[in-house]
PDB file of C-alpha atoms in Angstrom:
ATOM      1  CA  UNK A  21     -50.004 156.424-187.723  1.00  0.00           C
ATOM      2  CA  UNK A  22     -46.898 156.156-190.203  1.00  0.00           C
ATOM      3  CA  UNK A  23     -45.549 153.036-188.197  1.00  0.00           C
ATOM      4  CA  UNK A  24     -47.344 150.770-190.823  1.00  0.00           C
ATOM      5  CA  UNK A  25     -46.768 152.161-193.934  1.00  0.00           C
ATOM      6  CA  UNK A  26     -42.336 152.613-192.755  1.00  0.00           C
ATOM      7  CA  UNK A  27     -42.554 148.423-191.896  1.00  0.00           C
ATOM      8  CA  UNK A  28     -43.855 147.754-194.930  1.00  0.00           C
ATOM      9  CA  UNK A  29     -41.330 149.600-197.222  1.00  0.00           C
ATOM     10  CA  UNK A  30     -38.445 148.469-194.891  1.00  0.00           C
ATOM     11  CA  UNK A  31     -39.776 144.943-195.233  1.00  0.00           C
ATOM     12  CA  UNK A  32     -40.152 145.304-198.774  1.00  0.00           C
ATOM     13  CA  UNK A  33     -36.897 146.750-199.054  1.00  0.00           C
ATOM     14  CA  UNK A  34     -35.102 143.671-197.160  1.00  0.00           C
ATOM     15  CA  UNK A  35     -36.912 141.301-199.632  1.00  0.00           C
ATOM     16  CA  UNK A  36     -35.898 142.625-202.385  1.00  0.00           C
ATOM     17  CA  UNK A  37     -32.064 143.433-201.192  1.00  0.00           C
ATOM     18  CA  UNK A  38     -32.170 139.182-200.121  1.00  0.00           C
ATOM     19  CA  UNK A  39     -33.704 138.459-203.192  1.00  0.00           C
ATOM     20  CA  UNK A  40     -31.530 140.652-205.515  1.00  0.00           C
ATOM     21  CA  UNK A  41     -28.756 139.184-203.495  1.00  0.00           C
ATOM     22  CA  UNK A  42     -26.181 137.700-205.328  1.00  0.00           C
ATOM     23  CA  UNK A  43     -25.314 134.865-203.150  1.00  0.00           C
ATOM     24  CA  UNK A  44     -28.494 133.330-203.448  1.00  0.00           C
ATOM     25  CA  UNK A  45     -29.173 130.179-205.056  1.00  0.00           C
ATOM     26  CA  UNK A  46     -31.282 129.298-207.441  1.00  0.00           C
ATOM     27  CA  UNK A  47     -34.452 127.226-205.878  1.00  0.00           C
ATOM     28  CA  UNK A  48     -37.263 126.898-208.519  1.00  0.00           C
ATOM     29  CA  UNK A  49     -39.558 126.535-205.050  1.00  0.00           C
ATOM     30  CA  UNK A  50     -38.505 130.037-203.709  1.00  0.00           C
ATOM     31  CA  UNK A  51     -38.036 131.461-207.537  1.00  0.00           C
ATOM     32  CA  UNK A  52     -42.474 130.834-207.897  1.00  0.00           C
ATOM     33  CA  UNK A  53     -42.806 132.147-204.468  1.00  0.00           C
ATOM     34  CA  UNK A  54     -41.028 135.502-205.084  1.00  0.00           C
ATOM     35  CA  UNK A  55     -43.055 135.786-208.018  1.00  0.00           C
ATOM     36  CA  UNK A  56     -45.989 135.551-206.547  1.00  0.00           C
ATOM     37  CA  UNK A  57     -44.996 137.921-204.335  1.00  0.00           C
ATOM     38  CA  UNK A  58     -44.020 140.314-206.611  1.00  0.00           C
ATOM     39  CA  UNK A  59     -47.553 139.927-208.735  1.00  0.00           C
ATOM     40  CA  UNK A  60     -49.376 141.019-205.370  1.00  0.00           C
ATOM     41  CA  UNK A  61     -46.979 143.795-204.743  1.00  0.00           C
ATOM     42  CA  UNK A  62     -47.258 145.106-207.805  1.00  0.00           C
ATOM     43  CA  UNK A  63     -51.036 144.884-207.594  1.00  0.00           C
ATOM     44  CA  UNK A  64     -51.300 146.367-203.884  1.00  0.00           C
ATOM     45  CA  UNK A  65     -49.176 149.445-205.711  1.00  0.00           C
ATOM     46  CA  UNK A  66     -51.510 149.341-208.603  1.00  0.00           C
ATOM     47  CA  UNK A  67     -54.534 149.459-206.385  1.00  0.00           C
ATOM     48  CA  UNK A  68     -53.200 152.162-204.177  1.00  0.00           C
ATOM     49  CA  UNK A  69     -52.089 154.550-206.990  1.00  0.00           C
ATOM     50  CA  UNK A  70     -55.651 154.200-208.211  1.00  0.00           C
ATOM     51  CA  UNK A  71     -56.939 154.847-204.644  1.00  0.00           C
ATOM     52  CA  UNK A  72     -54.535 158.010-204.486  1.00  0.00           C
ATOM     53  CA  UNK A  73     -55.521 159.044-207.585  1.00  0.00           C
ATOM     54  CA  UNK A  74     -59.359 159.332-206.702  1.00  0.00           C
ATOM     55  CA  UNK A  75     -58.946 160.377-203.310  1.00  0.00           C
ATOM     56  CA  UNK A  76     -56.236 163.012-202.996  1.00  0.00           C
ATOM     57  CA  UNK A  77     -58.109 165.201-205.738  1.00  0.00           C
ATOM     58  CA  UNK A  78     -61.477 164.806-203.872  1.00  0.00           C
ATOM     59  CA  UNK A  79     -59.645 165.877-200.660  1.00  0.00           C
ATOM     60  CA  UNK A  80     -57.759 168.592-202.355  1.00  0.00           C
ATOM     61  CA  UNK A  81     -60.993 170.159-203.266  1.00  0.00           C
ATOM     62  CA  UNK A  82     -62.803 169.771-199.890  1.00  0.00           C
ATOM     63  CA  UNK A  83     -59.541 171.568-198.769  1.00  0.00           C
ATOM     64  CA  UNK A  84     -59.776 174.356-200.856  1.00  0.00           C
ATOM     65  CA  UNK A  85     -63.528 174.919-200.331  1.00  0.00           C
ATOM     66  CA  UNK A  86     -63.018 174.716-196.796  1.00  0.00           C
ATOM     67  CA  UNK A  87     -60.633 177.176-196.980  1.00  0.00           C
ATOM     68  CA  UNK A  88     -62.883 179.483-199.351  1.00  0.00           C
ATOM     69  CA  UNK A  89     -65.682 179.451-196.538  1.00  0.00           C
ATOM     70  CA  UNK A  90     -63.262 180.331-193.997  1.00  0.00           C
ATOM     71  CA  UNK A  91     -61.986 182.920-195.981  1.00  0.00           C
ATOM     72  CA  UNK A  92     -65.798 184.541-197.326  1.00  0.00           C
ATOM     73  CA  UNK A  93     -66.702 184.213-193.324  1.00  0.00           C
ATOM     74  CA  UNK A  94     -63.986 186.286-192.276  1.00  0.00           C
ATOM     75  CA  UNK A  95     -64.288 188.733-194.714  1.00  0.00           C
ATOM     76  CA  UNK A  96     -67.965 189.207-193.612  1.00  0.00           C
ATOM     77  CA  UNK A  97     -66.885 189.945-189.719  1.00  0.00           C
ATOM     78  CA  UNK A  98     -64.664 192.321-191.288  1.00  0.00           C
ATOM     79  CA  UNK A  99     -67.779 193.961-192.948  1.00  0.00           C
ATOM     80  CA  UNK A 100     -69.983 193.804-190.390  1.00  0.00           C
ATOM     81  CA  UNK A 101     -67.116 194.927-187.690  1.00  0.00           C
ATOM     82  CA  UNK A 102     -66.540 197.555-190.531  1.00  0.00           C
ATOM     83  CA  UNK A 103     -70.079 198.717-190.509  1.00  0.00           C
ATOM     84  CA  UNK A 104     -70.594 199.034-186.948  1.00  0.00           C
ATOM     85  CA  UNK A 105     -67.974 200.730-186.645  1.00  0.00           C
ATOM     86  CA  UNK A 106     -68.952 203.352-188.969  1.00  0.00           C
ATOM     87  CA  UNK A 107     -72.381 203.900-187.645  1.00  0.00           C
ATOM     88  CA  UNK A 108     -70.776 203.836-184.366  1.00  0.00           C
ATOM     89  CA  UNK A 109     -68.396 206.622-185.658  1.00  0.00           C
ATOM     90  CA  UNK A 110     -71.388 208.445-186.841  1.00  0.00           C
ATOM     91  CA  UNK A 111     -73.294 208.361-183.989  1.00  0.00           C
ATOM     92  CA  UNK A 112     -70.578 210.431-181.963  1.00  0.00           C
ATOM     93  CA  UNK A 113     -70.391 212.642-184.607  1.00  0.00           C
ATOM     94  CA  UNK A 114     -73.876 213.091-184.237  1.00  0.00           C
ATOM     95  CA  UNK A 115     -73.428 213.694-180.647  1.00  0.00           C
ATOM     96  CA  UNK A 116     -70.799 215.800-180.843  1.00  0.00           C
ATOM     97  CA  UNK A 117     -71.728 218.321-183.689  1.00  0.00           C
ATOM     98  CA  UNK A 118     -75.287 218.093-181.751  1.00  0.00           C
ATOM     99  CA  UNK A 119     -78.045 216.606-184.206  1.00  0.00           C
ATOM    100  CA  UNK A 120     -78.397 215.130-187.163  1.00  0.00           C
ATOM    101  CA  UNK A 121     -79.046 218.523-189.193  1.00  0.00           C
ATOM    102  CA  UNK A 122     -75.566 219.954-187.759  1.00  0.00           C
ATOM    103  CA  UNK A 123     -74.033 216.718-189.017  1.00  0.00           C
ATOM    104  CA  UNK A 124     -74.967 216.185-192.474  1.00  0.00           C
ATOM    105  CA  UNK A 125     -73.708 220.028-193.056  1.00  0.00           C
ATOM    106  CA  UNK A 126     -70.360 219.107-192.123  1.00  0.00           C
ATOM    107  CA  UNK A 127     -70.644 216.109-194.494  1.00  0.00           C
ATOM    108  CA  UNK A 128     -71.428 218.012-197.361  1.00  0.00           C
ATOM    109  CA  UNK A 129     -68.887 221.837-196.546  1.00  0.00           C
ATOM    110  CA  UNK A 130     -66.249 218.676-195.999  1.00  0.00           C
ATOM    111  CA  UNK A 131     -67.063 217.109-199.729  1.00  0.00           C
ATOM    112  CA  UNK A 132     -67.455 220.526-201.056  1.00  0.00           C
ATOM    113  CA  UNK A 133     -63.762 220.745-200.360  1.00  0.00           C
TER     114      UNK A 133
END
């Protein structure tokens, strides 16, 4: 996936070391061909910043809403988990203080307290 991208820059980097290179002579041929080359690297870096620039904002934010929805999903399992759990609580409380009646006047001697 990165292969690509690494053989560019190290081929980029070895043109411009033997071009920088001081033991290179001057060839008016070569000289217009480096140019050239130089004018389409600088617009395939031009082009790419601007591609960055759109995309890595547009992904950031599908990112982040993504996360969001994960985040307001979970936090409604907990709820619900919450809420079972509650009724599920009262229900043996129910059981166990035997009836409804004998339960809601333990609810209210324990918040008179």
């Amino acid at each position: 996936m990165h292969t690509l991208p690494l053989l560019v820059v190290i081929g980029t980097l070895i043109y411009l070391y033997r071009y920088y290179n001081p033991l290179n002579h001057a060839n008016p041929h070569l000289y217009k061909f480096h140019k050239r080359v130089r004018v389409c690297l600088g617009v395939l870096v031009v082009c790419t910043a601007m591609a960055l620039a759109y995309r890595v904002p547009v992904d950031f934010v599908g990112f982040v809403r993504g996360v969001q929805a994960n985040q307001v999903q979970q936090a409604l399992k907990r709820q619900e988990a919450r809420q079972a759990s509650e009724i599920k609580h009262i229900r043996q409380m129910i059981d166990v203080l035997g009836g409804p009646d004998n339960y809601l006047a333990h609810q209210k001697a324990a918040q008179s307290r």
